[in-house]
XYZ file of C-alpha atoms in Angstrom:
432
model
C 99.721 55.303 87.362
C 96.910 55.372 84.860
C 97.131 53.077 81.868
C 95.922 54.076 78.435
C 92.741 52.327 77.303
C 93.324 49.405 75.028
C 92.682 50.157 71.380
C 90.765 47.540 69.445
C 91.879 46.746 65.879
C 89.677 48.303 63.239
C 87.473 45.674 61.688
C 85.504 45.644 58.495
C 81.953 46.816 59.148
C 79.396 44.059 59.294
C 77.518 45.655 56.391
C 80.403 44.981 54.009
C 81.038 41.526 55.374
C 77.411 40.562 54.873
C 77.412 42.042 51.362
C 80.560 40.076 50.558
C 78.905 36.886 51.781
C 75.794 37.615 49.717
C 77.619 38.558 46.513
C 80.478 36.049 46.674
C 78.617 33.310 44.736
C 77.480 35.739 42.028
C 80.636 37.772 41.490
C 83.327 35.172 42.201
C 82.116 31.575 42.125
C 79.759 31.867 39.144
C 82.310 33.708 36.915
C 84.934 31.109 37.827
C 82.597 28.250 36.915
C 81.548 30.027 33.721
C 85.189 30.609 32.786
C 86.098 26.966 33.391
C 83.055 25.818 31.410
C 83.830 28.152 28.498
C 87.471 27.072 28.478
C 86.426 23.435 28.220
C 83.760 24.238 25.640
C 86.307 26.166 23.576
C 88.666 23.170 23.621
C 85.801 20.846 22.605
C 84.744 23.266 19.864
C 88.272 23.401 18.425
C 88.529 19.633 18.750
C 85.325 19.216 16.742
C 86.742 21.399 13.955
C 89.954 19.357 13.886
C 87.928 16.121 13.798
C 85.935 17.434 10.847
C 88.978 18.464 8.839
C 90.571 15.076 9.644
C 87.542 13.298 8.181
C 87.642 15.663 5.191
C 91.262 14.687 4.565
C 90.311 11.018 4.802
C 87.729 11.466 2.021
C 90.252 13.320 -0.169
C 92.910 10.677 0.496
C 90.524 7.862 -0.424
C 89.579 9.578 -3.684
C 93.245 10.151 -4.551
C 94.076 6.534 -3.751
C 91.134 5.369 -5.812
C 92.459 7.244 -8.835
C 95.740 5.338 -8.541
C 93.890 2.025 -8.176
C 91.601 2.783 -11.125
C 94.529 3.618 -13.388
C 96.266 0.394 -12.412
C 93.075 -1.605 -13.053
C 92.515 0.165 -16.357
C 96.010 -0.712 -17.561
C 95.457 -4.332 -16.575
C 92.106 -4.465 -18.367
C 93.509 -2.764 -21.469
C 96.511 -5.105 -21.590
C 94.222 -8.136 -21.423
C 91.745 -6.798 -24.008
C 91.351 -8.691 -27.254
C 91.277 -5.438 -29.217
C 94.727 -4.381 -28.038
C 96.293 -7.783 -28.544
C 94.728 -8.029 -31.997
C 96.007 -4.572 -32.969
C 99.549 -5.406 -31.832
C 99.615 -8.832 -33.469
C 98.312 -7.373 -36.758
C 101.476 -5.310 -37.068
C 99.400 -2.324 -38.186
C 100.876 0.580 -36.225
C 98.167 3.036 -37.345
C 95.469 0.678 -36.124
C 97.249 0.341 -32.766
C 97.686 4.092 -32.483
C 94.006 4.749 -33.252
C 92.985 2.245 -30.593
C 95.283 3.815 -27.987
C 94.046 7.322 -28.819
C 90.437 6.176 -28.521
C 91.060 4.507 -25.155
C 93.075 7.494 -23.936
C 90.129 9.817 -24.481
C 87.659 7.338 -22.999
C 89.750 6.946 -19.844
C 90.572 10.671 -19.683
C 94.338 10.100 -19.758
C 96.993 12.574 -20.830
C 99.135 9.913 -22.470
C 98.940 6.176 -23.112
C 101.535 3.946 -24.693
C 102.562 0.370 -25.325
C 106.185 -0.766 -25.059
C 107.985 -4.065 -25.240
C 109.569 -5.592 -22.159
C 112.869 -3.851 -22.960
C 111.275 -0.384 -22.938
C 111.024 0.213 -26.688
C 107.829 2.166 -27.398
C 105.546 0.451 -29.922
C 102.877 3.161 -30.054
C 102.272 6.395 -28.134
C 98.986 8.302 -27.818
C 98.687 11.824 -26.418
C 101.836 13.316 -27.887
C 104.989 12.677 -29.790
C 106.328 10.327 -27.185
C 109.866 9.051 -26.659
C 111.315 6.161 -28.656
C 112.035 4.276 -25.438
C 111.317 4.561 -21.739
C 113.493 4.145 -18.682
C 112.773 0.677 -17.320
C 114.500 1.482 -14.025
C 111.515 3.588 -12.988
C 109.762 1.683 -10.162
C 106.380 1.810 -11.906
C 107.739 0.220 -15.080
C 110.139 -2.097 -13.244
C 107.310 -3.530 -11.115
C 105.071 -3.891 -14.148
C 107.832 -5.744 -16.016
C 107.893 -8.242 -13.144
C 104.158 -8.830 -13.485
C 103.073 -6.515 -10.654
C 100.504 -3.876 -11.677
C 101.689 -0.613 -10.204
C 100.476 2.982 -9.996
C 102.111 5.885 -8.195
C 102.685 9.597 -8.305
C 105.940 10.500 -10.025
C 107.650 13.785 -10.798
C 108.516 14.101 -14.484
C 111.275 16.607 -15.326
C 110.649 19.199 -18.023
C 112.795 17.295 -20.566
C 110.654 14.176 -20.150
C 107.443 16.171 -20.465
C 108.751 17.837 -23.605
C 109.612 14.432 -25.073
C 106.052 13.293 -24.396
C 104.232 16.462 -25.432
C 105.208 20.176 -25.510
C 101.606 20.953 -24.480
C 102.027 18.957 -21.265
C 105.332 20.712 -20.580
C 103.584 24.063 -21.011
C 100.733 22.952 -18.743
C 103.200 21.968 -16.011
C 105.111 25.261 -16.166
C 104.163 27.679 -13.385
C 105.504 31.072 -12.361
C 106.168 31.128 -8.610
C 104.384 33.868 -6.684
C 105.961 35.342 -3.569
C 103.911 34.126 -0.619
C 104.023 35.390 3.005
C 105.547 32.935 5.527
C 106.901 30.651 2.771
C 110.469 29.342 2.888
C 112.983 31.598 1.096
C 113.837 30.541 -2.445
C 115.621 31.979 -5.449
C 113.526 29.967 -7.917
C 111.019 31.908 -10.014
C 109.495 29.050 -12.011
C 108.417 25.438 -11.597
C 108.782 23.294 -14.731
C 108.445 19.751 -13.406
C 105.171 17.855 -13.596
C 103.375 15.655 -11.085
C 102.019 12.630 -12.945
C 99.767 9.747 -11.918
C 101.883 7.025 -13.517
C 100.453 3.502 -13.982
C 101.654 0.399 -15.855
C 100.989 -3.331 -16.206
C 102.383 -6.252 -18.128
C 100.402 -8.294 -20.634
C 101.167 -11.460 -22.601
C 100.364 -11.718 -26.295
C 99.143 -14.856 -28.010
C 102.539 -15.428 -29.592
C 104.208 -15.399 -26.191
C 105.609 -11.890 -26.329
C 105.394 -9.656 -23.245
C 104.341 -6.006 -23.496
C 103.902 -3.091 -21.117
C 100.828 -0.882 -21.120
C 101.442 2.437 -19.346
C 99.608 5.726 -18.891
C 99.877 9.076 -17.186
C 97.672 11.921 -15.952
C 99.348 15.280 -15.426
C 98.049 16.864 -12.214
C 99.516 20.337 -12.749
C 96.674 22.772 -13.547
C 94.297 19.796 -13.495
C 91.412 21.833 -12.112
C 88.760 19.187 -12.731
C 90.705 16.800 -10.490
C 90.921 19.239 -7.584
C 87.361 20.538 -8.011
C 86.074 16.960 -7.887
C 87.866 16.441 -4.581
C 86.420 19.696 -3.260
C 82.878 18.746 -4.341
C 83.206 15.316 -2.717
C 84.576 16.648 0.567
C 82.510 19.817 0.908
C 79.074 18.991 -0.360
C 76.371 21.619 -0.246
C 75.263 22.260 3.324
C 78.288 20.612 4.919
C 79.624 23.967 6.108
C 77.837 26.898 7.784
C 76.946 29.949 5.764
C 79.990 32.115 5.137
C 82.526 29.321 5.341
C 84.257 27.931 2.285
C 85.859 24.569 1.645
C 89.100 24.400 -0.311
C 91.359 21.690 -1.696
C 94.896 21.874 -3.072
C 97.526 19.634 -4.597
C 101.128 20.645 -3.912
C 104.242 19.724 -5.831
C 106.887 20.182 -3.161
C 105.512 23.358 -1.519
C 103.994 24.913 -4.673
C 100.280 24.923 -5.389
C 99.914 23.233 -8.782
C 96.157 22.628 -8.614
C 93.855 24.472 -6.217
C 90.536 26.212 -5.782
C 92.008 28.643 -3.226
C 91.705 32.125 -4.669
C 94.595 34.549 -4.883
C 92.017 37.219 -5.580
C 88.606 37.290 -7.231
C 88.561 35.145 -10.348
C 92.148 33.888 -10.101
C 93.260 30.679 -8.472
C 96.371 30.736 -6.310
C 98.455 28.594 -8.674
C 102.162 29.126 -8.093
C 101.781 30.295 -4.494
C 103.611 28.358 -1.795
C 102.789 26.877 1.580
C 104.117 28.343 4.827
C 107.536 27.191 5.998
C 106.024 25.806 9.223
C 103.705 23.453 7.327
C 106.430 22.556 4.818
C 108.881 21.560 7.553
C 106.286 19.498 9.396
C 104.750 17.675 6.409
C 107.490 17.483 3.784
C 110.418 17.649 6.179
C 109.204 15.302 8.922
C 106.437 13.380 7.144
C 103.747 14.429 9.631
C 100.058 14.979 8.955
C 99.142 18.566 9.755
C 95.807 19.048 11.547
C 95.569 22.613 12.772
C 94.750 26.141 11.730
C 97.073 27.549 9.075
C 97.390 30.716 7.040
C 96.419 29.853 3.455
C 97.383 32.531 0.890
C 95.375 35.377 2.436
C 93.260 34.036 5.314
C 93.207 31.545 8.189
C 91.793 28.085 7.499
C 91.214 24.975 9.591
C 93.634 22.864 7.587
C 94.744 19.304 6.968
C 97.875 18.411 4.996
C 99.332 15.000 4.268
C 102.525 14.138 2.357
C 102.434 12.563 -1.099
C 105.102 9.910 -1.694
C 106.348 8.972 -5.152
C 107.276 5.523 -6.465
C 110.784 5.903 -5.020
C 109.403 6.492 -1.508
C 110.350 10.166 -1.515
C 108.003 12.903 -0.263
C 107.322 15.013 -3.354
C 104.177 16.937 -2.520
C 101.142 17.396 -0.302
C 97.397 16.941 -0.427
C 95.423 19.634 1.403
C 91.815 20.249 2.383
C 90.491 22.940 4.694
C 87.717 25.408 5.389
C 87.618 29.069 6.299
C 87.992 29.650 10.040
C 86.358 33.093 10.239
C 82.672 31.970 10.413
C 83.446 29.472 13.177
C 85.520 32.039 15.061
C 82.685 34.541 14.719
C 80.195 31.991 16.064
C 82.517 31.250 18.980
C 82.944 34.942 19.846
C 79.194 35.591 19.579
C 78.490 32.667 21.924
C 81.040 33.901 24.465
C 79.679 37.457 24.213
C 76.089 36.249 24.718
C 77.082 34.260 27.797
C 78.991 37.234 29.206
C 76.087 39.621 28.543
C 73.634 37.145 30.053
C 75.775 36.943 33.188
C 75.968 40.744 33.419
C 72.193 41.028 32.963
C 71.483 38.370 35.583
C 73.973 39.951 37.971
C 72.419 43.373 37.362
C 69.012 42.004 38.304
C 70.043 39.852 41.249
C 72.645 42.047 42.962
C 70.049 44.705 44.014
C 67.865 41.878 45.335
C 70.798 40.415 47.258
C 71.635 43.882 48.585
C 68.073 44.361 49.773
C 68.058 40.979 51.476
C 71.404 41.745 53.091
C 70.067 45.144 54.208
C 67.280 43.404 56.096
C 70.052 41.729 58.102
C 72.686 44.393 58.626
C 70.296 47.331 59.360
C 68.995 45.738 62.605
C 72.550 44.795 63.555
C 73.726 48.357 62.968
C 70.891 49.727 65.085
C 71.815 47.338 67.894
C 75.444 48.430 67.635
C 74.447 52.113 67.754
C 72.183 51.464 70.758
C 74.972 49.698 72.660
C 77.346 52.603 71.943
C 74.786 55.115 73.249
C 74.236 53.063 76.381
C 77.986 52.840 76.959
C 78.093 56.631 76.622
C 75.550 56.962 79.462
C 72.276 57.221 77.585
C 70.216 54.555 79.293
C 67.130 55.669 77.359
C 68.540 54.404 74.039
C 66.628 51.513 72.448
C 66.722 49.718 69.092
C 62.989 50.067 68.651
C 62.888 46.882 66.575
C 59.787 44.841 67.040
C 59.933 41.091 67.351
C 58.562 39.480 64.180
C 59.858 35.946 64.570
C 63.148 36.745 62.837
C 66.182 35.689 64.906
C 67.841 39.100 64.649
C 64.588 40.847 65.573
C 64.291 38.551 68.574
C 67.834 39.426 69.643
C 67.062 43.155 69.242
C 63.872 42.782 71.311
C 65.787 40.909 73.999
C 68.396 43.670 73.989
C 65.707 46.299 74.540
C 64.244 44.147 77.337
C 67.677 43.835 78.954
C 68.190 47.578 78.660
C 64.788 48.129 80.300
C 65.828 45.869 83.181
C 69.192 47.561 83.390
C 67.543 50.976 83.548
C 65.139 49.751 86.238
C 68.025 48.325 88.270
C 69.870 51.618 87.866
C 66.797 53.522 89.065
C 66.459 51.238 92.080
C 70.148 51.565 92.905
C 69.875 55.330 92.701
C 66.857 55.299 95.035
C 68.660 53.018 97.479
C 71.675 55.245 97.295
C 69.590 58.349 97.989
C 67.853 56.588 100.869
C 71.157 55.469 102.339
C 72.607 58.948 102.029
C 69.554 60.383 103.721
C 69.875 57.962 106.641
C 73.572 58.686 106.954
C 72.849 62.393 107.086
C 70.165 61.919 109.752
C 72.428 59.742 111.884
C 75.235 62.203 111.523
C 72.938 64.957 112.698
C 71.836 62.902 115.740
C 75.446 62.208 116.656
C 76.210 65.890 116.369
C 73.356 66.823 118.725
C 74.410 64.138 121.219
C 77.949 65.384 121.243
C-alpha cells in the first residue's frame, strides 16, 4: 500500500526572514528607544517647568512676607519716634493728625491711626475712622501685649465704611461667571483684604499707645504688578510666553494682571473648583498646569492665612503654557521626521545588502529543486569571490558536477552490464 508523501509545513521565505533581521533594529528597536527617551525627556521637561513656577512662587511669597515685616517694622519705628510722642504729649490733635497723614503718604498706607491701650482712637489718618477699635483682633491684641504683629485680615464692608467710604468702594467687586468655578449665588464681593499691622509704644509720661496701619489689597494693581515684575523679569520667559500674578480673596481675583480680554483685567473672576478645593479646602500648595480665565498656565497657588489662622485667600503666579507646549511638539515632530528621513535613506541600503545575501540563497534553492526534478544540468552559476555564501554556492556546483559525473559513469556501467548480459544470454541460447 502506497503512502502519501509527507507534506512539509510552509515556512516564511528566507528573503523575508533576512529582511526582518536587517530592518528589526531600525523599525522596532530604534523607535522603542526613541519613544522611551522622549517619554523621559517629556517628564523632565514638565518637571523643569514645575521647578521654575515653584521658584517663582517662592519669590512672590518672600515679597509678600517682606511687606508684612516692613509694615510691622514701620509701626515700631513710628511708635518710638520723637515726633509722634511729642505730638501726642502736646495734646494738639491737629498736629498729631497732620503728622499721621504725612507719614501715611510717605509709607504708602491706606490708613494709619493711634489708639490708647483700651482701643480708643486718638487720631485717624486716611479716612473718617471709627471712634474705637476692637482689641480682640489678634493683630491689636498681640500689639497690646508688646508683640509687634502684622497679618492679612479680612475687613467686612461695615468696617471699611467706618474707615473710609472710598476704601469700601475700592473693595467692592462684581463677580464674573467663570468656567470651572464652584457654583455660587453671590453676585458681589464687598469685603476687603487688608495688610494689618500694629505695635505698642510707651510715652514719656508712662502711658501706652497703639500705632496701627492698613493697606487695602483689593484693586491694588501696583502691589500685584510689582510682584509680577520681580518674578518675571525681562528675558526670564521665552518669546510668546507671559508671566502673571494674582491675589485671591477666597476664590475671587481681587488684584491681578491676568486679562479677561484686551485692556481689562480679570478682576472679579474666580478660580477653578479643583484649585479651590486643593488650596483653600485642604491647605495644599498647587504646582501644576491650570486653566486661568481663558487659557492654560503652568501655575502655582499657595494659601493665605489671616491673623486667626484661617485660610482666607491665595497667592498665585504662573506663565502661559502654550509656547512651551509648542516647543515640545516641535521637538517631538523634528525627532520623528529625522527618524523617518534616516529610515528612508537606510532601509533601501539595508534591502540592498540583504539582497546580496538572499539572492544567492534563492538561486541555490532553485538549483536544488531543478536537480530534484531530474535536471542534472542545473547550476547556480555563482562564482566564488571569498564570500561564505558564494563559496557554498561554488561547492554546490562542484558537488553537482561530481554527481552528474557519477551518474554518467553509472549509466555507462549499466549499459555495459546490460550488453554483457545480452551477449551471455545469446550464447546460452545458441548452446541450448
